[in-house]
Structure formats: structure tokens, C-alpha cells
PDB file of C-alpha atoms in Angstrom:
ATOM      1  CA  GLN A   1      71.624 211.012 -78.563  1.00 71.00           C
ATOM      2  CA  LYS A   2      72.564 207.938 -76.547  1.00 81.00           C
ATOM      3  CA  GLU A   3      69.722 205.491 -75.979  1.00 91.00           C
ATOM      4  CA  VAL A   4      70.492 205.303 -72.243  1.00 94.00           C
ATOM      5  CA  GLU A   5      71.879 208.382 -70.518  1.00 93.00           C
ATOM      6  CA  GLN A   6      73.482 208.277 -67.100  1.00 93.00           C
ATOM      7  CA  ASP A   7      75.384 210.874 -65.111  1.00 87.00           C
ATOM      8  CA  PRO A   8      78.912 209.470 -64.634  1.00 84.00           C
ATOM      9  CA  GLY A   9      79.378 211.173 -61.274  1.00 85.00           C
ATOM     10  CA  PRO A  10      81.370 210.644 -59.150  1.00 91.00           C
ATOM     11  CA  LEU A  11      78.869 210.741 -56.327  1.00 95.00           C
ATOM     12  CA  SER A  12      80.178 210.844 -52.756  1.00 97.00           C
ATOM     13  CA  VAL A  13      77.876 210.289 -49.802  1.00 97.00           C
ATOM     14  CA  PRO A  14      78.408 209.640 -46.078  1.00 97.00           C
ATOM     15  CA  GLU A  15      77.744 206.186 -44.711  1.00 98.00           C
ATOM     16  CA  GLY A  16      74.074 205.694 -43.864  1.00 97.00           C
ATOM     17  CA  ALA A  17      72.805 208.146 -46.486  1.00 97.00           C
ATOM     18  CA  ILE A  18      70.087 207.357 -49.001  1.00 97.00           C
ATOM     19  CA  VAL A  19      71.537 207.235 -52.494  1.00 97.00           C
ATOM     20  CA  SER A  20      69.538 208.001 -55.612  1.00 97.00           C
ATOM     21  CA  LEU A  21      70.955 206.938 -58.968  1.00 97.00           C
ATOM     22  CA  ASN A  22      69.113 207.853 -62.139  1.00 96.00           C
ATOM     23  CA  CYS A  23      69.025 207.217 -65.858  1.00 96.00           C
ATOM     24  CA  THR A  24      66.903 208.313 -68.767  1.00 97.00           C
ATOM     25  CA  TYR A  25      66.291 206.430 -71.961  1.00 96.00           C
ATOM     26  CA  SER A  26      64.900 207.210 -75.372  1.00 95.00           C
ATOM     27  CA  ASN A  27      63.887 203.881 -76.901  1.00 94.00           C
ATOM     28  CA  SER A  28      60.180 203.218 -76.317  1.00 94.00           C
ATOM     29  CA  ALA A  29      60.691 199.548 -77.139  1.00 92.00           C
ATOM     30  CA  PHE A  30      62.651 198.916 -73.948  1.00 93.00           C
ATOM     31  CA  GLN A  31      60.735 196.603 -71.622  1.00 92.00           C
ATOM     32  CA  TYR A  32      63.409 195.270 -69.247  1.00 92.00           C
ATOM     33  CA  PHE A  33      65.378 197.630 -67.062  1.00 94.00           C
ATOM     34  CA  MET A  34      68.428 196.459 -65.141  1.00 93.00           C
ATOM     35  CA  TRP A  35      70.917 197.744 -62.633  1.00 96.00           C
ATOM     36  CA  TYR A  36      74.398 196.279 -62.487  1.00 94.00           C
ATOM     37  CA  ARG A  37      77.126 196.935 -59.951  1.00 95.00           C
ATOM     38  CA  GLN A  38      80.721 196.939 -61.141  1.00 93.00           C
ATOM     39  CA  TYR A  39      83.712 197.022 -58.854  1.00 92.00           C
ATOM     40  CA  SER A  40      86.983 198.342 -60.197  1.00 86.00           C
ATOM     41  CA  ARG A  41      88.595 196.023 -62.749  1.00 83.00           C
ATOM     42  CA  LYS A  42      85.785 193.472 -62.457  1.00 88.00           C
ATOM     43  CA  GLY A  43      82.857 192.439 -64.620  1.00 90.00           C
ATOM     44  CA  PRO A  44      79.372 193.805 -63.826  1.00 92.00           C
ATOM     45  CA  GLU A  45      77.123 191.950 -61.408  1.00 91.00           C
ATOM     46  CA  LEU A  46      73.333 192.029 -61.864  1.00 89.00           C
ATOM     47  CA  LEU A  47      71.694 193.748 -58.891  1.00 93.00           C
ATOM     48  CA  MET A  48      68.071 193.991 -59.893  1.00 91.00           C
ATOM     49  CA  TYR A  49      65.793 194.132 -62.857  1.00 90.00           C
ATOM     50  CA  THR A  50      62.242 195.270 -63.465  1.00 91.00           C
ATOM     51  CA  TYR A  51      59.849 194.576 -66.261  1.00 89.00           C
ATOM     52  CA  SER A  52      57.924 197.589 -67.571  1.00 88.00           C
ATOM     53  CA  SER A  53      56.927 200.333 -65.120  1.00 87.00           C
ATOM     54  CA  GLY A  54      56.837 199.925 -61.370  1.00 88.00           C
ATOM     55  CA  ASN A  55      58.925 199.401 -58.280  1.00 92.00           C
ATOM     56  CA  LYS A  56      60.931 196.460 -57.066  1.00 94.00           C
ATOM     57  CA  GLU A  57      62.560 196.169 -53.672  1.00 95.00           C
ATOM     58  CA  ASP A  58      65.367 193.882 -52.556  1.00 94.00           C
ATOM     59  CA  GLY A  59      66.759 194.565 -49.124  1.00 96.00           C
ATOM     60  CA  ARG A  60      68.293 198.033 -49.091  1.00 97.00           C
ATOM     61  CA  PHE A  61      67.847 198.443 -52.841  1.00 97.00           C
ATOM     62  CA  THR A  62      64.766 199.723 -54.668  1.00 97.00           C
ATOM     63  CA  ALA A  63      64.513 199.956 -58.438  1.00 96.00           C
ATOM     64  CA  GLN A  64      61.925 202.200 -60.007  1.00 96.00           C
ATOM     65  CA  VAL A  65      60.851 202.624 -63.621  1.00 96.00           C
ATOM     66  CA  ASP A  66      58.533 205.265 -64.992  1.00 94.00           C
ATOM     67  CA  LYS A  67      57.922 204.480 -68.644  1.00 93.00           C
ATOM     68  CA  SER A  68      55.806 207.597 -69.165  1.00 93.00           C
ATOM     69  CA  SER A  69      58.808 209.797 -68.472  1.00 95.00           C
ATOM     70  CA  LYS A  70      61.415 207.223 -69.555  1.00 95.00           C
ATOM     71  CA  TYR A  71      63.115 207.450 -66.197  1.00 96.00           C
ATOM     72  CA  ILE A  72      64.974 204.697 -64.334  1.00 96.00           C
ATOM     73  CA  SER A  73      66.039 204.986 -60.699  1.00 97.00           C
ATOM     74  CA  LEU A  74      67.898 202.962 -58.123  1.00 97.00           C
ATOM     75  CA  PHE A  75      67.668 203.871 -54.449  1.00 97.00           C
ATOM     76  CA  ILE A  76      70.091 202.539 -51.846  1.00 98.00           C
ATOM     77  CA  ARG A  77      69.045 202.922 -48.221  1.00 97.00           C
ATOM     78  CA  ASP A  78      71.499 202.965 -45.329  1.00 98.00           C
ATOM     79  CA  SER A  79      74.434 203.061 -47.722  1.00 98.00           C
ATOM     80  CA  GLN A  80      77.584 201.216 -46.696  1.00 97.00           C
ATOM     81  CA  PRO A  81      81.236 201.663 -47.709  1.00 97.00           C
ATOM     82  CA  SER A  82      80.959 198.264 -49.422  1.00 95.00           C
ATOM     83  CA  ASP A  83      78.385 199.821 -51.781  1.00 97.00           C
ATOM     84  CA  SER A  84      81.183 201.917 -53.285  1.00 97.00           C
ATOM     85  CA  ALA A  85      81.289 200.872 -56.925  1.00 96.00           C
ATOM     86  CA  THR A  86      80.129 201.935 -60.348  1.00 95.00           C
ATOM     87  CA  TYR A  87      76.426 201.377 -60.974  1.00 97.00           C
ATOM     88  CA  LEU A  88      75.298 200.773 -64.542  1.00 95.00           C
ATOM     89  CA  CYS A  89      71.723 201.061 -65.674  1.00 96.00           C
ATOM     90  CA  ALA A  90      70.718 199.060 -68.729  1.00 94.00           C
ATOM     91  CA  ALA A  91      67.674 198.245 -70.788  1.00 93.00           C
ATOM     92  CA  ASN A  92      66.518 196.033 -73.607  1.00 90.00           C
ATOM     93  CA  PRO A  93      63.317 195.194 -75.457  1.00 88.00           C
ATOM     94  CA  GLY A  94      63.382 191.607 -74.212  1.00 82.00           C
ATOM     95  CA  GLY A  95      63.611 188.444 -76.235  1.00 73.00           C
ATOM     96  CA  TYR A  96      67.395 188.227 -75.790  1.00 70.00           C
ATOM     97  CA  GLN A  97      67.854 191.356 -77.844  1.00 74.00           C
ATOM     98  CA  LYS A  98      70.857 193.599 -77.397  1.00 80.00           C
ATOM     99  CA  VAL A  99      71.221 195.231 -73.987  1.00 87.00           C
ATOM    100  CA  THR A 100      72.059 198.927 -74.003  1.00 90.00           C
ATOM    101  CA  PHE A 101      74.086 200.191 -71.060  1.00 92.00           C
ATOM    102  CA  GLY A 102      74.482 203.612 -69.513  1.00 93.00           C
ATOM    103  CA  THR A 103      77.985 204.898 -68.889  1.00 91.00           C
ATOM    104  CA  GLY A 104      77.758 204.078 -65.173  1.00 93.00           C
ATOM    105  CA  THR A 105      77.756 206.291 -62.075  1.00 95.00           C
ATOM    106  CA  LYS A 106      80.701 205.966 -59.741  1.00 94.00           C
ATOM    107  CA  LEU A 107      79.523 205.954 -56.134  1.00 96.00           C
ATOM    108  CA  GLN A 108      81.729 206.422 -53.105  1.00 96.00           C
ATOM    109  CA  VAL A 109      80.300 205.878 -49.621  1.00 97.00           C
ATOM    110  CA  ILE A 110      82.520 207.521 -47.062  1.00 97.00           C
ATOM    111  CA  PRO A 111      82.744 205.886 -43.600  1.00 96.00           C
TER     112      PRO A 111
ATOM    113  CA  GLY B   1      74.303 181.337 -58.789  1.00 62.00           C
ATOM    114  CA  ALA B   2      75.608 180.734 -62.262  1.00 69.00           C
ATOM    115  CA  VAL B   3      79.250 181.560 -62.853  1.00 87.00           C
ATOM    116  CA  VAL B   4      81.015 182.790 -65.933  1.00 91.00           C
ATOM    117  CA  SER B   5      84.783 182.491 -65.711  1.00 93.00           C
ATOM    118  CA  GLN B   6      86.960 184.658 -67.948  1.00 95.00           C
ATOM    119  CA  HIS B   7      90.681 184.193 -68.447  1.00 96.00           C
ATOM    120  CA  PRO B   8      93.146 185.854 -68.354  1.00 96.00           C
ATOM    121  CA  SER B   9      92.177 188.746 -66.099  1.00 95.00           C
ATOM    122  CA  TRP B  10      94.905 190.887 -67.561  1.00 95.00           C
ATOM    123  CA  VAL B  11      97.399 190.599 -70.391  1.00 97.00           C
ATOM    124  CA  ILE B  12     100.118 192.750 -71.873  1.00 97.00           C
ATOM    125  CA  CYS B  13     101.217 192.010 -75.410  1.00 96.00           C
ATOM    126  CA  LYS B  14     103.395 193.533 -78.073  1.00 96.00           C
ATOM    127  CA  SER B  15     101.911 195.346 -81.021  1.00 97.00           C
ATOM    128  CA  GLY B  16     101.291 192.985 -83.929  1.00 97.00           C
ATOM    129  CA  THR B  17     100.781 189.860 -81.839  1.00 97.00           C
ATOM    130  CA  SER B  18      97.515 188.031 -81.162  1.00 97.00           C
ATOM    131  CA  VAL B  19      95.796 187.485 -77.844  1.00 97.00           C
ATOM    132  CA  LYS B  20      93.148 184.922 -76.971  1.00 97.00           C
ATOM    133  CA  ILE B  21      90.580 185.497 -74.226  1.00 97.00           C
ATOM    134  CA  GLU B  22      88.501 182.598 -72.915  1.00 97.00           C
ATOM    135  CA  CYS B  23      85.056 182.717 -71.399  1.00 96.00           C
ATOM    136  CA  ARG B  24      83.614 179.618 -69.736  1.00 94.00           C
ATOM    137  CA  SER B  25      80.237 178.932 -68.214  1.00 90.00           C
ATOM    138  CA  LEU B  26      81.099 176.817 -65.191  1.00 90.00           C
ATOM    139  CA  ASP B  27      77.811 175.350 -64.055  1.00 84.00           C
ATOM    140  CA  PHE B  28      75.447 175.858 -66.951  1.00 84.00           C
ATOM    141  CA  GLN B  29      75.377 175.583 -70.703  1.00 87.00           C
ATOM    142  CA  ALA B  30      75.462 178.787 -72.683  1.00 86.00           C
ATOM    143  CA  THR B  31      74.398 178.535 -76.296  1.00 87.00           C
ATOM    144  CA  THR B  32      74.917 182.268 -76.579  1.00 88.00           C
ATOM    145  CA  MET B  33      77.609 184.517 -75.190  1.00 91.00           C
ATOM    146  CA  PHE B  34      78.142 188.222 -75.633  1.00 92.00           C
ATOM    147  CA  TRP B  35      81.447 190.036 -75.931  1.00 95.00           C
ATOM    148  CA  TYR B  36      81.781 193.637 -74.797  1.00 95.00           C
ATOM    149  CA  ARG B  37      84.508 196.215 -74.778  1.00 95.00           C
ATOM    150  CA  GLN B  38      84.658 198.937 -72.154  1.00 92.00           C
ATOM    151  CA  PHE B  39      86.882 201.997 -72.391  1.00 88.00           C
ATOM    152  CA  PRO B  40      87.557 204.069 -69.242  1.00 83.00           C
ATOM    153  CA  LYS B  41      84.521 206.049 -68.118  1.00 79.00           C
ATOM    154  CA  GLN B  42      82.447 204.685 -70.992  1.00 83.00           C
ATOM    155  CA  SER B  43      79.624 202.189 -71.293  1.00 86.00           C
ATOM    156  CA  LEU B  44      79.961 198.590 -72.195  1.00 90.00           C
ATOM    157  CA  MET B  45      79.809 198.400 -75.972  1.00 92.00           C
ATOM    158  CA  LEU B  46      78.601 195.157 -77.479  1.00 92.00           C
ATOM    159  CA  MET B  47      81.107 193.851 -79.986  1.00 95.00           C
ATOM    160  CA  ALA B  48      79.571 190.559 -81.031  1.00 95.00           C
ATOM    161  CA  THR B  49      77.274 187.722 -80.104  1.00 92.00           C
ATOM    162  CA  SER B  50      78.694 184.229 -80.271  1.00 92.00           C
ATOM    163  CA  ASN B  51      76.461 181.267 -80.911  1.00 89.00           C
ATOM    164  CA  GLU B  52      77.463 177.688 -80.251  1.00 88.00           C
ATOM    165  CA  GLY B  53      78.033 175.836 -83.491  1.00 85.00           C
ATOM    166  CA  SER B  54      77.509 178.787 -85.802  1.00 87.00           C
ATOM    167  CA  LYS B  55      79.126 182.030 -86.859  1.00 90.00           C
ATOM    168  CA  ALA B  56      79.227 184.972 -84.519  1.00 93.00           C
ATOM    169  CA  THR B  57      77.149 188.069 -85.186  1.00 93.00           C
ATOM    170  CA  TYR B  58      79.183 191.257 -85.132  1.00 96.00           C
ATOM    171  CA  GLU B  59      77.956 194.734 -84.329  1.00 94.00           C
ATOM    172  CA  GLN B  60      78.331 197.463 -86.892  1.00 94.00           C
ATOM    173  CA  GLY B  61      81.848 198.833 -87.023  1.00 94.00           C
ATOM    174  CA  VAL B  62      83.502 195.804 -85.411  1.00 95.00           C
ATOM    175  CA  GLU B  63      86.055 194.117 -87.680  1.00 94.00           C
ATOM    176  CA  LYS B  64      85.294 190.407 -87.676  1.00 93.00           C
ATOM    177  CA  ASP B  65      88.695 189.546 -89.169  1.00 94.00           C
ATOM    178  CA  LYS B  66      90.392 191.341 -86.302  1.00 96.00           C
ATOM    179  CA  PHE B  67      88.233 190.078 -83.471  1.00 97.00           C
ATOM    180  CA  LEU B  68      87.828 186.359 -84.070  1.00 96.00           C
ATOM    181  CA  ILE B  69      85.136 184.678 -82.036  1.00 95.00           C
ATOM    182  CA  ASN B  70      84.742 180.946 -81.634  1.00 92.00           C
ATOM    183  CA  HIS B  71      82.016 179.183 -79.671  1.00 92.00           C
ATOM    184  CA  ALA B  72      82.996 175.570 -80.111  1.00 84.00           C
ATOM    185  CA  SER B  73      81.152 174.110 -77.145  1.00 90.00           C
ATOM    186  CA  LEU B  74      78.235 174.891 -74.864  1.00 90.00           C
ATOM    187  CA  THR B  75      80.599 176.030 -72.125  1.00 91.00           C
ATOM    188  CA  LEU B  76      83.382 177.865 -73.965  1.00 94.00           C
ATOM    189  CA  SER B  77      83.557 180.963 -76.120  1.00 95.00           C
ATOM    190  CA  THR B  78      86.836 182.602 -77.134  1.00 96.00           C
ATOM    191  CA  LEU B  79      87.739 186.032 -78.465  1.00 97.00           C
ATOM    192  CA  THR B  80      91.042 186.394 -80.297  1.00 97.00           C
ATOM    193  CA  VAL B  81      92.362 189.877 -80.930  1.00 97.00           C
ATOM    194  CA  THR B  82      94.578 189.484 -83.980  1.00 97.00           C
ATOM    195  CA  SER B  83      97.464 191.784 -84.890  1.00 96.00           C
ATOM    196  CA  ALA B  84      96.788 193.855 -81.806  1.00 96.00           C
ATOM    197  CA  HIS B  85      97.533 197.562 -81.785  1.00 96.00           C
ATOM    198  CA  PRO B  86      97.718 200.023 -78.889  1.00 96.00           C
ATOM    199  CA  GLU B  87      94.226 201.320 -79.728  1.00 95.00           C
ATOM    200  CA  ASP B  88      92.890 197.823 -78.986  1.00 96.00           C
ATOM    201  CA  SER B  89      93.905 198.292 -75.353  1.00 96.00           C
ATOM    202  CA  SER B  90      90.676 198.072 -73.383  1.00 95.00           C
ATOM    203  CA  PHE B  91      88.666 196.029 -70.891  1.00 95.00           C
ATOM    204  CA  TYR B  92      86.986 193.082 -72.609  1.00 97.00           C
ATOM    205  CA  ILE B  93      84.071 191.362 -70.881  1.00 95.00           C
ATOM    206  CA  CYS B  94      81.958 188.359 -71.807  1.00 95.00           C
ATOM    207  CA  SER B  95      78.483 187.604 -70.573  1.00 91.00           C
ATOM    208  CA  ALA B  96      75.848 184.917 -70.834  1.00 87.00           C
ATOM    209  CA  PRO B  97      72.063 185.099 -70.634  1.00 81.00           C
ATOM    210  CA  GLY B  98      70.215 184.149 -67.510  1.00 73.00           C
ATOM    211  CA  THR B  99      66.716 182.765 -67.407  1.00 68.00           C
ATOM    212  CA  GLY B 100      65.313 186.169 -68.306  1.00 67.00           C
ATOM    213  CA  ALA B 101      65.462 187.986 -71.602  1.00 65.00           C
ATOM    214  CA  PHE B 102      68.831 189.634 -71.080  1.00 71.00           C
ATOM    215  CA  GLU B 103      72.397 188.937 -70.000  1.00 72.00           C
ATOM    216  CA  ALA B 104      72.652 188.313 -66.314  1.00 76.00           C
ATOM    217  CA  PHE B 105      76.061 186.755 -65.805  1.00 87.00           C
ATOM    218  CA  PHE B 106      79.296 188.500 -66.616  1.00 91.00           C
ATOM    219  CA  GLY B 107      82.852 187.265 -66.600  1.00 93.00           C
ATOM    220  CA  GLN B 108      85.488 189.007 -64.508  1.00 93.00           C
ATOM    221  CA  GLY B 109      86.780 190.901 -67.519  1.00 94.00           C
ATOM    222  CA  THR B 110      90.178 190.987 -69.215  1.00 96.00           C
ATOM    223  CA  ARG B 111      92.299 194.095 -69.243  1.00 96.00           C
ATOM    224  CA  LEU B 112      94.320 194.100 -72.450  1.00 97.00           C
ATOM    225  CA  THR B 113      97.282 196.423 -72.818  1.00 96.00           C
ATOM    226  CA  VAL B 114      99.062 196.500 -76.154  1.00 97.00           C
ATOM    227  CA  VAL B 115     102.503 198.070 -76.075  1.00 96.00           C
TER     228      VAL B 115
END
């Protein structure tokens, strides 16, 4: 079993839709939960991170972590064609320990 | 924000030759850098952690004699793929830690094709 599981998609939505991206994880030691955005043939870019359970909002993006169910979510409101990319969830126990990535979900926002 | 510059962005080489990939932190000092490999539709897989002034730490299953890592200064880490074979063709990405407890800054990636 992979430590971080993510549906690879692809996920296609119309412009303006609310997008929900999800991951599950199995390692109870994970404390930091991150979302990265990766455009084709580019390195990942950190979007948001949360520490432990809870919500964090940044503009149109909301990250949510539920440690009791080991569930990680990223919501994108009013999605735009420029949001089209692969979104990677990731987690680590902290303390500069190894980061474990999901496989990424490819999102396409159709104008 | 902090920038990690990776070079080259793509390279094609013949089987049996060696290829060097550079990763530079442009506006900050990185005592640690991470090297990942990403195959199509797969996660980033950590290959090794390079530490300035000391030996790199390799993940299980990664051949350290094949993937040579050097971190000679606080702003430069290099990965050399020696005696490359077609199965080494992949997307290689470096990253450096941010102020948090995880990597926050990634290079642009290098697409290596071995023919």
C-alpha cells in the first residue's frame, strides 16, 4: 500500500466550477500536509500547506486535513483555465524528514 | 520568493555516456538539496539527499555509483548520471527546503532521454 494515495484523474471541469481534489494517507506520523501544482514539463510549485488537522484558505484555494480519517483535500473555487495542471498532495512527519508524494491528479478546466 | 534554478531543462544523450545536471539556489543558501525522479503518471520518488560538505544519503534501491551527487557549495548541487541507459530516461527534479519542515522550492526539472 502506498503511503499517500491519489486518484490520477484526469479530471475535467467547466470554468467557474468548484474543484475537489482528494488524497488519503496511511502513515500516522505525518504532521505536515502539502499541495503542489505542477505544469507540464516543469517542477512542482508549493501551493499551500497545513500542519495537523484543520482548514487553511488562500484566495480561491482551501486545503483541508482530517487526521482522524487520514484524508487530505484541496478545493478550488471559481476554477480558471490557468488552474489546469497536475496537483500533487504530499505529507511528511516534519523535521526535514522525507516528503512522500501522491501520484498527482491532472486537472483540466475547460473555458 | 526563493528560486531554485536547474540546468539543463532537457538533454538527450547516447547510451553509455554520462550526464550532469546542476541545481542552484539563486537567492538563498541551501545546505540540503533533494533529488527526485519522476516517471510519467507516477509520483516524485526521492533518490537522494545531498548535504553541503558531506556525502549524500541515498534512498534504498538507488545506485550511488551510478547517480553521483556532489554538493560542493551552499548554492550548488549536481547529479551525474553515469553510463546512462535508456531505462534512466526520466524527469529529474531537485528541491530545497523552505523555512518549514519540508521542501518548498523545486527546480524546473530536467528531462533526460537516453538513446
